[in-house]
XYZ file of C-alpha atoms in Angstrom:
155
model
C 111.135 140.566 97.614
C 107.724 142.186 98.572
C 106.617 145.125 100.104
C 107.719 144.488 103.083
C 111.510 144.185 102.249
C 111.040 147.905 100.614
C 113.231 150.135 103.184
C 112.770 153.502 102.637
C 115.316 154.224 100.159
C 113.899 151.399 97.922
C 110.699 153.177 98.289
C 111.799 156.975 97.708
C 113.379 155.411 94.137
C 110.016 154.029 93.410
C 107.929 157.290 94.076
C 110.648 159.485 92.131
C 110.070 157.294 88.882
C 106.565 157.187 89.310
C 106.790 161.449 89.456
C 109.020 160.932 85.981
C 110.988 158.292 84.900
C 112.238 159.414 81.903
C 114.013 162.505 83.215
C 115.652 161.051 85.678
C 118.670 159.099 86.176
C 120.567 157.732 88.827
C 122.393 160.824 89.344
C 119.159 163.339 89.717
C 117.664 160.241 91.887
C 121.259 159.883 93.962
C 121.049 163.598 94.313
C 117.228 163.046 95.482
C 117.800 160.382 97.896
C 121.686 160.894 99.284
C 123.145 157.627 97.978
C 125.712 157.086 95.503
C 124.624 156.380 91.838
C 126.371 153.299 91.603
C 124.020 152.477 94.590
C 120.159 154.008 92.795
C 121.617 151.653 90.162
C 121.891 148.463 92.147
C 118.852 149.296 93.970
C 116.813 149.800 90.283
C 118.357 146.253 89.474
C 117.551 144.565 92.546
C 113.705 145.994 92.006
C 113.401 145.323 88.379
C 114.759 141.343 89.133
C 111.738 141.279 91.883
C 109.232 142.428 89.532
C 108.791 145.541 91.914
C 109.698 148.287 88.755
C 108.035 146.208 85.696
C 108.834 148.785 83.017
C 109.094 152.286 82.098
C 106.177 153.710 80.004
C 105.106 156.729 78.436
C 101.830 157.853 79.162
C 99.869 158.537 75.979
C 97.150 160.977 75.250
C 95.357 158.901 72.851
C 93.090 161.433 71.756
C 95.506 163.898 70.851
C 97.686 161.044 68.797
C 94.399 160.491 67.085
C 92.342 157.541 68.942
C 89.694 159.689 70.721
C 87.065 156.933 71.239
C 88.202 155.086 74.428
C 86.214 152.129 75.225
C 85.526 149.569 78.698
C 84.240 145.982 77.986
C 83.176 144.098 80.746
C 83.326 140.909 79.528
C 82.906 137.494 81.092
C 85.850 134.994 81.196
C 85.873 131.242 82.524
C 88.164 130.578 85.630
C 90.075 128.250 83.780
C 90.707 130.230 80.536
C 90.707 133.181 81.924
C 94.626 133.718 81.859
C 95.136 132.633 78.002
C 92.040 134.826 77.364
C 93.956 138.316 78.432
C 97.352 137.143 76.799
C 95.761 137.027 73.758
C 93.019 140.145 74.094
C 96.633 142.112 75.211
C 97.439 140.953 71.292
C 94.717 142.281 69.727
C 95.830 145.972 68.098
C 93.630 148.947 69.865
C 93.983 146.987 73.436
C 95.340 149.304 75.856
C 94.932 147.178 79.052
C 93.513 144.204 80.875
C 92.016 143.941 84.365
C 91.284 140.794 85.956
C 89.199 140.573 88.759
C 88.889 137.453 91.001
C 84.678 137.324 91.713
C 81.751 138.088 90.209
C 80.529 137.003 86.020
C 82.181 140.720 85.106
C 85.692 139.566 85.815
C 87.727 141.035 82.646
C 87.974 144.550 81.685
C 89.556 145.155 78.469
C 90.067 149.009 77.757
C 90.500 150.082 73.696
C 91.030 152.838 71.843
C 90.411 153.673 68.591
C 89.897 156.289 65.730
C 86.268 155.448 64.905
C 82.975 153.525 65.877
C 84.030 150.929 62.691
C 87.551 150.163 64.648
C 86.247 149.835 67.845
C 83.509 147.252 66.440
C 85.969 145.740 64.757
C 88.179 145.519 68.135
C 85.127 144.293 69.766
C 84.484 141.662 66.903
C 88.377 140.733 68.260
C 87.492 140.520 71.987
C 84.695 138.124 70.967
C 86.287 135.766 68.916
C 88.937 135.211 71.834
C 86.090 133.904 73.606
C 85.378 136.541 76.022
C 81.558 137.552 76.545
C 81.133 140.909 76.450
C 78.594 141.542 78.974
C 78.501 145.749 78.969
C 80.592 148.457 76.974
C 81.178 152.315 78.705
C 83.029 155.394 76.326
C 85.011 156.758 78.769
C 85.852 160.233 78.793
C 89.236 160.317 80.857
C 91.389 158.220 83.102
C 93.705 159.656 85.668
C 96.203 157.940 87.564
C 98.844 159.040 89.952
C 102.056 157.776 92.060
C 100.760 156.259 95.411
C 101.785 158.094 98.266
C 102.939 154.791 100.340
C 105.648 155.071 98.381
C 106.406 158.529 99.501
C 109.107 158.400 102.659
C 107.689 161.465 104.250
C 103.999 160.373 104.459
């Protein structure tokens, strides 16, 4: 399955879990979309088995549960190690996320968080060890993200 075999229902599912996932189920979403429950059910299955829906996460305000330094390292990763480099950075406690990026020397970002300078050196220490060069470090204030309207069936 890939984008393309999304119809519209498929699609409407996807943009009412990214609104809230946790308060609804397959009734509020059958309600939502006109289909039967049984059938938001089989649809959810169908996606998860494609790797469409990959999980359902909370989204954490890591300054208010006490981590308020948030951190970007651009690091540098060889092609070839690159994958076992961000399964094991993904291990390392304070790492938040991994983005790989196909071109360029600053092809992994690794965001952390962490209650003080001494954990995110220590995090950093981490990172290095791994094997990934970090080439630049940002504190980032805030990060915002939002459901993407092409999943929205009246856009």
């Amino acid at each position: 399955m890939d984008g393309a075999d999304l119809d519209e229902v498929d699609r409407a599912i996807v943009r009412i879990l990214q609104e809230d996932a946790r308060h609804n189920t397959n009734a509020t979403i059958s309600d939502r979309v006109g289909i039967a429950p049984s059938t938001v059910g089989n649809r959810l299955n169908r996606l998860e088995d494609a790797g469409v829906i990959r999980g359902y996460r909370p989204e954490v305000d890591y300054e208010r549960a006490g981590y308020p330094l948030q951190v970007l390292f651009v690091c540098t990763a060889p092609i070839t190690r690159r994958t076992e480099m961000i399964d094991r950075a993904l291990e390392i406690n304070g790492v938040v996320g991994v983005r790989e990026l196909m071109t360029g020397r600053e092809n992994v970002h690794v965001r952390v968080v962490g209650g003080s300078n001494v954990e995110i050196t220590r995090i950093a220490g981490e990172i290095a060890d791994i094997g990934l060069e970090i080439y630049d470090e940002t504190l980032v204030k805030t990060e915002a993200t939002h459901p993407s309207i092409r999943f929205d069936p009246n856009e």
